[in-house]
């Protein structure tokens, strides 16, 4: 097994992007590639409550360049709360080095979650059904069907600069706990490939019913394979009731790590960072590295993403995982 870096040095010029800013380490296990990273590079607690970035006065371009020189992959979670503009995603593409990949979390409206009405495009708010227009939060079912389809189109259009630059690897669809296996939810999954027009989708279930029993897993994985959707393996606290199942239904194989704190997982209110406040210890990181290697045996490309983005917990754990995955 061999671990290699992208072109050039892993140390960026923190004064801004340059030709010398290069890709963080990519792990090669024979013909298999493993990329590791975190689910944010701009979390407030990382910026304000840690010294991982060398200066707090760094520009947005400098921070992304600094991150990308240490990790070849990032997941963008801000897109769950509000759809990005083409200008924003164009900046992300221009500030990241060749070979860097973005996984983007789908807008909450598109995955059945409650969504802030104010986050919807202003001209589409008239498409909210009259009985829901005064609500602070809406669901997809509160929109006229043609307005919902336009929301899908605009969300994907906002990502077009990343796609055109070859930086968009996949879209993450994280479905809520009430998205149980039923005829209507399976139909929703079946519509994804057509809606995405060639963009790879990853599916993370928060309902344990999709994978609780061998029969559940067989049916779920057969559906995802037939649709070429990538199943998201999760490492989560026992309180989540999510089974720890390693499976590959399409590439990239993916493992998302949410920490193992029941107390944090159950916390009501507060920031997302507080909910995933957990620092994996050395033994746990060895477990995760072993899981990543098992996935890599079944896929040409594997992603490992740390969602414990509290202060520098995620970046510390991700850096150590890269070392462990690449070691014999």
mmCIF file with all atom_site columns, N, CA and C in Angstrom, residues 212-268:
data_model
loop_
_atom_site.group_PDB
_atom_site.id
_atom_site.type_symbol
_atom_site.label_atom_id
_atom_site.label_alt_id
_atom_site.label_comp_id
_atom_site.label_asym_id
_atom_site.label_entity_id
_atom_site.label_seq_id
_atom_site.pdbx_PDB_ins_code
_atom_site.Cartn_x
_atom_site.Cartn_y
_atom_site.Cartn_z
_atom_site.occupancy
_atom_site.B_iso_or_equiv
_atom_site.pdbx_formal_charge
_atom_site.auth_seq_id
_atom_site.auth_comp_id
_atom_site.auth_asym_id
_atom_site.auth_atom_id
_atom_site.pdbx_PDB_model_num
ATOM 1   N N  . UNK A 1 212 ? -32.232 -2.380 8.808   1.00 0.00 ? 212 UNK A N  1
ATOM 2   C CA . UNK A 1 212 ? -32.284 -3.029 10.120  1.00 0.00 ? 212 UNK A CA 1
ATOM 3   C C  . UNK A 1 212 ? -32.087 -4.540 10.054  1.00 0.00 ? 212 UNK A C  1
ATOM 4   N N  . UNK A 1 213 ? -32.649 -5.181 9.055   1.00 0.00 ? 213 UNK A N  1
ATOM 5   C CA . UNK A 1 213 ? -32.571 -6.642 8.946   1.00 0.00 ? 213 UNK A CA 1
ATOM 6   C C  . UNK A 1 213 ? -31.901 -7.021 7.626   1.00 0.00 ? 213 UNK A C  1
ATOM 7   N N  . UNK A 1 214 ? -31.398 -8.256 7.528   1.00 0.00 ? 214 UNK A N  1
ATOM 8   C CA . UNK A 1 214 ? -30.821 -8.689 6.249   1.00 0.00 ? 214 UNK A CA 1
ATOM 9   C C  . UNK A 1 214 ? -31.780 -8.511 5.071   1.00 0.00 ? 214 UNK A C  1
ATOM 10  N N  . UNK A 1 215 ? -33.059 -8.769 5.286   1.00 0.00 ? 215 UNK A N  1
ATOM 11  C CA . UNK A 1 215 ? -34.044 -8.601 4.202   1.00 0.00 ? 215 UNK A CA 1
ATOM 12  C C  . UNK A 1 215 ? -34.179 -7.131 3.819   1.00 0.00 ? 215 UNK A C  1
ATOM 13  N N  . UNK A 1 216 ? -34.202 -6.241 4.829   1.00 0.00 ? 216 UNK A N  1
ATOM 14  C CA . UNK A 1 216 ? -34.264 -4.798 4.552   1.00 0.00 ? 216 UNK A CA 1
ATOM 15  C C  . UNK A 1 216 ? -33.052 -4.364 3.734   1.00 0.00 ? 216 UNK A C  1
ATOM 16  N N  . UNK A 1 217 ? -31.880 -4.828 4.159   1.00 0.00 ? 217 UNK A N  1
ATOM 17  C CA . UNK A 1 217 ? -30.651 -4.412 3.472   1.00 0.00 ? 217 UNK A CA 1
ATOM 18  C C  . UNK A 1 217 ? -30.626 -4.925 2.034   1.00 0.00 ? 217 UNK A C  1
ATOM 19  N N  . UNK A 1 218 ? -31.038 -6.157 1.851   1.00 0.00 ? 218 UNK A N  1
ATOM 20  C CA . UNK A 1 218 ? -31.032 -6.727 0.498   1.00 0.00 ? 218 UNK A CA 1
ATOM 21  C C  . UNK A 1 218 ? -31.915 -5.904 -0.442  1.00 0.00 ? 218 UNK A C  1
ATOM 22  N N  . UNK A 1 219 ? -33.098 -5.552 0.038   1.00 0.00 ? 219 UNK A N  1
ATOM 23  C CA . UNK A 1 219 ? -34.025 -4.802 -0.812  1.00 0.00 ? 219 UNK A CA 1
ATOM 24  C C  . UNK A 1 219 ? -33.515 -3.386 -1.065  1.00 0.00 ? 219 UNK A C  1
ATOM 25  N N  . UNK A 1 220 ? -33.000 -2.754 -0.011  1.00 0.00 ? 220 UNK A N  1
ATOM 26  C CA . UNK A 1 220 ? -32.509 -1.379 -0.148  1.00 0.00 ? 220 UNK A CA 1
ATOM 27  C C  . UNK A 1 220 ? -31.323 -1.308 -1.088  1.00 0.00 ? 220 UNK A C  1
ATOM 28  N N  . UNK A 1 221 ? -30.357 -2.178 -0.890  1.00 0.00 ? 221 UNK A N  1
ATOM 29  C CA . UNK A 1 221 ? -29.146 -2.121 -1.711  1.00 0.00 ? 221 UNK A CA 1
ATOM 30  C C  . UNK A 1 221 ? -29.441 -2.492 -3.160  1.00 0.00 ? 221 UNK A C  1
ATOM 31  N N  . UNK A 1 222 ? -30.377 -3.411 -3.389  1.00 0.00 ? 222 UNK A N  1
ATOM 32  C CA . UNK A 1 222 ? -30.747 -3.758 -4.767  1.00 0.00 ? 222 UNK A CA 1
ATOM 33  C C  . UNK A 1 222 ? -31.365 -2.553 -5.475  1.00 0.00 ? 222 UNK A C  1
ATOM 34  N N  . UNK A 1 223 ? -32.198 -1.795 -4.741  1.00 0.00 ? 223 UNK A N  1
ATOM 35  C CA . UNK A 1 223 ? -32.808 -0.598 -5.332  1.00 0.00 ? 223 UNK A CA 1
ATOM 36  C C  . UNK A 1 223 ? -31.747 0.436  -5.665  1.00 0.00 ? 223 UNK A C  1
ATOM 37  N N  . UNK A 1 224 ? -30.850 0.711  -4.725  1.00 0.00 ? 224 UNK A N  1
ATOM 38  C CA . UNK A 1 224 ? -29.820 1.722  -4.966  1.00 0.00 ? 224 UNK A CA 1
ATOM 39  C C  . UNK A 1 224 ? -28.902 1.308  -6.108  1.00 0.00 ? 224 UNK A C  1
ATOM 40  N N  . UNK A 1 225 ? -28.533 0.049  -6.155  1.00 0.00 ? 225 UNK A N  1
ATOM 41  C CA . UNK A 1 225 ? -27.671 -0.425 -7.244  1.00 0.00 ? 225 UNK A CA 1
ATOM 42  C C  . UNK A 1 225 ? -28.354 -0.243 -8.592  1.00 0.00 ? 225 UNK A C  1
ATOM 43  N N  . UNK A 1 226 ? -29.643 -0.566 -8.663  1.00 0.00 ? 226 UNK A N  1
ATOM 44  C CA . UNK A 1 226 ? -30.362 -0.456 -9.938  1.00 0.00 ? 226 UNK A CA 1
ATOM 45  C C  . UNK A 1 226 ? -30.443 0.987  -10.412 1.00 0.00 ? 226 UNK A C  1
ATOM 46  N N  . UNK A 1 227 ? -30.426 1.927  -9.468  1.00 0.00 ? 227 UNK A N  1
ATOM 47  C CA . UNK A 1 227 ? -30.515 3.352  -9.796  1.00 0.00 ? 227 UNK A CA 1
ATOM 48  C C  . UNK A 1 227 ? -29.155 4.033  -9.872  1.00 0.00 ? 227 UNK A C  1
ATOM 49  N N  . UNK A 1 228 ? -28.088 3.286  -9.592  1.00 0.00 ? 228 UNK A N  1
ATOM 50  C CA . UNK A 1 228 ? -26.715 3.797  -9.559  1.00 0.00 ? 228 UNK A CA 1
ATOM 51  C C  . UNK A 1 228 ? -26.577 4.931  -8.538  1.00 0.00 ? 228 UNK A C  1
ATOM 52  N N  . UNK A 1 229 ? -27.185 4.729  -7.374  1.00 0.00 ? 229 UNK A N  1
ATOM 53  C CA . UNK A 1 229 ? -27.078 5.663  -6.254  1.00 0.00 ? 229 UNK A CA 1
ATOM 54  C C  . UNK A 1 229 ? -26.123 5.070  -5.227  1.00 0.00 ? 229 UNK A C  1
ATOM 55  N N  . UNK A 1 230 ? -25.259 5.899  -4.677  1.00 0.00 ? 230 UNK A N  1
ATOM 56  C CA . UNK A 1 230 ? -24.257 5.436  -3.723  1.00 0.00 ? 230 UNK A CA 1
ATOM 57  C C  . UNK A 1 230 ? -24.833 5.437  -2.310  1.00 0.00 ? 230 UNK A C  1
ATOM 58  N N  . UNK A 1 231 ? -24.761 4.303  -1.639  1.00 0.00 ? 231 UNK A N  1
ATOM 59  C CA . UNK A 1 231 ? -25.217 4.193  -0.257  1.00 0.00 ? 231 UNK A CA 1
ATOM 60  C C  . UNK A 1 231 ? -24.180 4.815  0.663   1.00 0.00 ? 231 UNK A C  1
ATOM 61  N N  . UNK A 1 232 ? -24.638 5.644  1.593   1.00 0.00 ? 232 UNK A N  1
ATOM 62  C CA . UNK A 1 232 ? -23.747 6.289  2.558   1.00 0.00 ? 232 UNK A CA 1
ATOM 63  C C  . UNK A 1 232 ? -23.690 5.447  3.827   1.00 0.00 ? 232 UNK A C  1
ATOM 64  N N  . UNK A 1 233 ? -22.519 4.912  4.120   1.00 0.00 ? 233 UNK A N  1
ATOM 65  C CA . UNK A 1 233 ? -22.294 4.200  5.374   1.00 0.00 ? 233 UNK A CA 1
ATOM 66  C C  . UNK A 1 233 ? -22.066 5.243  6.466   1.00 0.00 ? 233 UNK A C  1
ATOM 67  N N  . UNK A 1 234 ? -22.617 5.004  7.643   1.00 0.00 ? 234 UNK A N  1
ATOM 68  C CA . UNK A 1 234 ? -22.496 5.991  8.717   1.00 0.00 ? 234 UNK A CA 1
ATOM 69  C C  . UNK A 1 234 ? -21.866 5.369  9.955   1.00 0.00 ? 234 UNK A C  1
ATOM 70  N N  . UNK A 1 235 ? -21.091 6.192  10.640  1.00 0.00 ? 235 UNK A N  1
ATOM 71  C CA . UNK A 1 235 ? -20.646 5.876  11.990  1.00 0.00 ? 235 UNK A CA 1
ATOM 72  C C  . UNK A 1 235 ? -21.315 6.923  12.875  1.00 0.00 ? 235 UNK A C  1
ATOM 73  N N  . UNK A 1 236 ? -22.254 6.491  13.701  1.00 0.00 ? 236 UNK A N  1
ATOM 74  C CA . UNK A 1 236 ? -23.076 7.421  14.474  1.00 0.00 ? 236 UNK A CA 1
ATOM 75  C C  . UNK A 1 236 ? -23.298 6.866  15.879  1.00 0.00 ? 236 UNK A C  1
ATOM 76  N N  . UNK A 1 237 ? -23.732 7.709  16.800  1.00 0.00 ? 237 UNK A N  1
ATOM 77  C CA . UNK A 1 237 ? -23.954 7.265  18.176  1.00 0.00 ? 237 UNK A CA 1
ATOM 78  C C  . UNK A 1 237 ? -25.032 6.180  18.263  1.00 0.00 ? 237 UNK A C  1
ATOM 79  N N  . UNK A 1 238 ? -24.969 5.322  19.285  1.00 0.00 ? 238 UNK A N  1
ATOM 80  C CA . UNK A 1 238 ? -26.021 4.304  19.463  1.00 0.00 ? 238 UNK A CA 1
ATOM 81  C C  . UNK A 1 238 ? -27.420 4.895  19.500  1.00 0.00 ? 238 UNK A C  1
ATOM 82  N N  . UNK A 1 239 ? -27.556 6.112  20.052  1.00 0.00 ? 239 UNK A N  1
ATOM 83  C CA . UNK A 1 239 ? -28.872 6.741  20.160  1.00 0.00 ? 239 UNK A CA 1
ATOM 84  C C  . UNK A 1 239 ? -29.515 6.974  18.800  1.00 0.00 ? 239 UNK A C  1
ATOM 85  N N  . UNK A 1 240 ? -28.731 7.013  17.746  1.00 0.00 ? 240 UNK A N  1
ATOM 86  C CA . UNK A 1 240 ? -29.280 7.217  16.406  1.00 0.00 ? 240 UNK A CA 1
ATOM 87  C C  . UNK A 1 240 ? -30.055 6.001  15.915  1.00 0.00 ? 240 UNK A C  1
ATOM 88  N N  . UNK A 1 241 ? -29.760 4.828  16.504  1.00 0.00 ? 241 UNK A N  1
ATOM 89  C CA . UNK A 1 241 ? -30.352 3.547  16.113  1.00 0.00 ? 241 UNK A CA 1
ATOM 90  C C  . UNK A 1 241 ? -30.002 3.162  14.679  1.00 0.00 ? 241 UNK A C  1
ATOM 91  N N  . UNK A 1 242 ? -28.990 3.817  14.114  1.00 0.00 ? 242 UNK A N  1
ATOM 92  C CA . UNK A 1 242 ? -28.580 3.504  12.743  1.00 0.00 ? 242 UNK A CA 1
ATOM 93  C C  . UNK A 1 242 ? -27.577 2.355  12.756  1.00 0.00 ? 242 UNK A C  1
ATOM 94  N N  . UNK A 1 243 ? -27.871 1.260  12.069  1.00 0.00 ? 243 UNK A N  1
ATOM 95  C CA . UNK A 1 243 ? -26.927 0.143  12.022  1.00 0.00 ? 243 UNK A CA 1
ATOM 96  C C  . UNK A 1 243 ? -25.627 0.548  11.331  1.00 0.00 ? 243 UNK A C  1
ATOM 97  N N  . UNK A 1 244 ? -24.524 0.032  11.819  1.00 0.00 ? 244 UNK A N  1
ATOM 98  C CA . UNK A 1 244 ? -23.235 0.270  11.158  1.00 0.00 ? 244 UNK A CA 1
ATOM 99  C C  . UNK A 1 244 ? -23.036 -0.811 10.106  1.00 0.00 ? 244 UNK A C  1
ATOM 100 N N  . UNK A 1 245 ? -23.420 -0.463 8.902   1.00 0.00 ? 245 UNK A N  1
ATOM 101 C CA . UNK A 1 245 ? -23.389 -1.410 7.788   1.00 0.00 ? 245 UNK A CA 1
ATOM 102 C C  . UNK A 1 245 ? -22.433 -0.886 6.736   1.00 0.00 ? 245 UNK A C  1
ATOM 103 N N  . UNK A 1 246 ? -21.513 -1.723 6.313   1.00 0.00 ? 246 UNK A N  1
ATOM 104 C CA . UNK A 1 246 ? -20.593 -1.354 5.238   1.00 0.00 ? 246 UNK A CA 1
ATOM 105 C C  . UNK A 1 246 ? -21.101 -1.955 3.937   1.00 0.00 ? 246 UNK A C  1
ATOM 106 N N  . UNK A 1 247 ? -21.398 -1.100 2.981   1.00 0.00 ? 247 UNK A N  1
ATOM 107 C CA . UNK A 1 247 ? -21.910 -1.568 1.697   1.00 0.00 ? 247 UNK A CA 1
ATOM 108 C C  . UNK A 1 247 ? -21.514 -0.576 0.608   1.00 0.00 ? 247 UNK A C  1
ATOM 109 N N  . UNK A 1 248 ? -21.347 -1.090 -0.586  1.00 0.00 ? 248 UNK A N  1
ATOM 110 C CA . UNK A 1 248 ? -21.049 -0.259 -1.752  1.00 0.00 ? 248 UNK A CA 1
ATOM 111 C C  . UNK A 1 248 ? -22.095 -0.573 -2.812  1.00 0.00 ? 248 UNK A C  1
ATOM 112 N N  . UNK A 1 249 ? -22.921 0.395  -3.145  1.00 0.00 ? 249 UNK A N  1
ATOM 113 C CA . UNK A 1 249 ? -23.925 0.207  -4.197  1.00 0.00 ? 249 UNK A CA 1
ATOM 114 C C  . UNK A 1 249 ? -23.545 0.940  -5.473  1.00 0.00 ? 249 UNK A C  1
ATOM 115 N N  . UNK A 1 250 ? -22.657 1.914  -5.355  1.00 0.00 ? 250 UNK A N  1
ATOM 116 C CA . UNK A 1 250 ? -22.132 2.634  -6.511  1.00 0.00 ? 250 UNK A CA 1
ATOM 117 C C  . UNK A 1 250 ? -20.966 3.477  -6.019  1.00 0.00 ? 250 UNK A C  1
ATOM 118 N N  . UNK A 1 251 ? -20.099 3.851  -6.933  1.00 0.00 ? 251 UNK A N  1
ATOM 119 C CA . UNK A 1 251 ? -18.961 4.687  -6.529  1.00 0.00 ? 251 UNK A CA 1
ATOM 120 C C  . UNK A 1 251 ? -19.320 6.159  -6.549  1.00 0.00 ? 251 UNK A C  1
ATOM 121 N N  . UNK A 1 252 ? -18.672 6.925  -5.664  1.00 0.00 ? 252 UNK A N  1
ATOM 122 C CA . UNK A 1 252 ? -17.695 6.475  -4.689  1.00 0.00 ? 252 UNK A CA 1
ATOM 123 C C  . UNK A 1 252 ? -18.351 5.807  -3.485  1.00 0.00 ? 252 UNK A C  1
ATOM 124 N N  . UNK A 1 253 ? -17.647 4.820  -2.926  1.00 0.00 ? 253 UNK A N  1
ATOM 125 C CA . UNK A 1 253 ? -18.053 4.319  -1.617  1.00 0.00 ? 253 UNK A CA 1
ATOM 126 C C  . UNK A 1 253 ? -17.844 5.459  -0.628  1.00 0.00 ? 253 UNK A C  1
ATOM 127 N N  . UNK A 1 254 ? -18.688 5.524  0.397   1.00 0.00 ? 254 UNK A N  1
ATOM 128 C CA . UNK A 1 254 ? -18.572 6.666  1.300   1.00 0.00 ? 254 UNK A CA 1
ATOM 129 C C  . UNK A 1 254 ? -18.887 6.267  2.736   1.00 0.00 ? 254 UNK A C  1
ATOM 130 N N  . UNK A 1 255 ? -18.076 6.797  3.645   1.00 0.00 ? 255 UNK A N  1
ATOM 131 C CA . UNK A 1 255 ? -18.270 6.635  5.085   1.00 0.00 ? 255 UNK A CA 1
ATOM 132 C C  . UNK A 1 255 ? -18.315 8.023  5.695   1.00 0.00 ? 255 UNK A C  1
ATOM 133 N N  . UNK A 1 256 ? -19.456 8.362  6.327   1.00 0.00 ? 256 UNK A N  1
ATOM 134 C CA . UNK A 1 256 ? -19.595 9.649  7.014   1.00 0.00 ? 256 UNK A CA 1
ATOM 135 C C  . UNK A 1 256 ? -19.601 9.386  8.514   1.00 0.00 ? 256 UNK A C  1
ATOM 136 N N  . UNK A 1 257 ? -18.797 10.139 9.239   1.00 0.00 ? 257 UNK A N  1
ATOM 137 C CA . UNK A 1 257 ? -18.574 9.886  10.660  1.00 0.00 ? 257 UNK A CA 1
ATOM 138 C C  . UNK A 1 257 ? -19.142 11.028 11.484  1.00 0.00 ? 257 UNK A C  1
ATOM 139 N N  . UNK A 1 258 ? -20.159 10.713 12.293  1.00 0.00 ? 258 UNK A N  1
ATOM 140 C CA . UNK A 1 258 ? -20.902 11.720 13.044  1.00 0.00 ? 258 UNK A CA 1
ATOM 141 C C  . UNK A 1 258 ? -20.524 11.789 14.518  1.00 0.00 ? 258 UNK A C  1
ATOM 142 N N  . UNK A 1 259 ? -19.501 11.050 14.927  1.00 0.00 ? 259 UNK A N  1
ATOM 143 C CA . UNK A 1 259 ? -19.178 10.980 16.343  1.00 0.00 ? 259 UNK A CA 1
ATOM 144 C C  . UNK A 1 259 ? -19.976 9.882  17.021  1.00 0.00 ? 259 UNK A C  1
ATOM 145 N N  . UNK A 1 260 ? -19.713 9.679  18.320  1.00 0.00 ? 260 UNK A N  1
ATOM 146 C CA . UNK A 1 260 ? -20.367 8.585  19.039  1.00 0.00 ? 260 UNK A CA 1
ATOM 147 C C  . UNK A 1 260 ? -20.950 9.031  20.371  1.00 0.00 ? 260 UNK A C  1
ATOM 148 N N  . UNK A 1 261 ? -21.302 10.288 20.470  1.00 0.00 ? 261 UNK A N  1
ATOM 149 C CA . UNK A 1 261 ? -21.844 10.827 21.713  1.00 0.00 ? 261 UNK A CA 1
ATOM 150 C C  . UNK A 1 261 ? -23.366 10.833 21.668  1.00 0.00 ? 261 UNK A C  1
ATOM 151 N N  . UNK A 1 262 ? -23.989 9.983  22.489  1.00 0.00 ? 262 UNK A N  1
ATOM 152 C CA . UNK A 1 262 ? -25.443 9.987  22.581  1.00 0.00 ? 262 UNK A CA 1
ATOM 153 C C  . UNK A 1 262 ? -25.954 11.324 23.092  1.00 0.00 ? 262 UNK A C  1
ATOM 154 N N  . UNK A 1 263 ? -25.251 11.885 24.067  1.00 0.00 ? 263 UNK A N  1
ATOM 155 C CA . UNK A 1 263 ? -25.684 13.154 24.653  1.00 0.00 ? 263 UNK A CA 1
ATOM 156 C C  . UNK A 1 263 ? -25.720 14.257 23.613  1.00 0.00 ? 263 UNK A C  1
ATOM 157 N N  . UNK A 1 264 ? -24.659 14.337 22.806  1.00 0.00 ? 264 UNK A N  1
ATOM 158 C CA . UNK A 1 264 ? -24.614 15.376 21.770  1.00 0.00 ? 264 UNK A CA 1
ATOM 159 C C  . UNK A 1 264 ? -25.687 15.138 20.713  1.00 0.00 ? 264 UNK A C  1
ATOM 160 N N  . UNK A 1 265 ? -25.879 13.879 20.319  1.00 0.00 ? 265 UNK A N  1
ATOM 161 C CA . UNK A 1 265 ? -26.839 13.544 19.266  1.00 0.00 ? 265 UNK A CA 1
ATOM 162 C C  . UNK A 1 265 ? -28.262 13.927 19.667  1.00 0.00 ? 265 UNK A C  1
ATOM 163 N N  . UNK A 1 266 ? -28.582 13.740 20.938  1.00 0.00 ? 266 UNK A N  1
ATOM 164 C CA . UNK A 1 266 ? -29.932 14.013 21.427  1.00 0.00 ? 266 UNK A CA 1
ATOM 165 C C  . UNK A 1 266 ? -30.165 15.489 21.742  1.00 0.00 ? 266 UNK A C  1
ATOM 166 N N  . UNK A 1 267 ? -29.093 16.294 21.711  1.00 0.00 ? 267 UNK A N  1
ATOM 167 C CA . UNK A 1 267 ? -29.226 17.688 22.122  1.00 0.00 ? 267 UNK A CA 1
ATOM 168 C C  . UNK A 1 267 ? -30.249 18.421 21.247  1.00 0.00 ? 267 UNK A C  1
ATOM 169 N N  . UNK A 1 268 ? -31.126 19.133 21.903  1.00 0.00 ? 268 UNK A N  1
ATOM 170 C CA . UNK A 1 268 ? -32.145 19.924 21.210  1.00 0.00 ? 268 UNK A CA 1
ATOM 171 C C  . UNK A 1 268 ? -31.714 21.383 21.253  1.00 0.00 ? 268 UNK A C  1
#
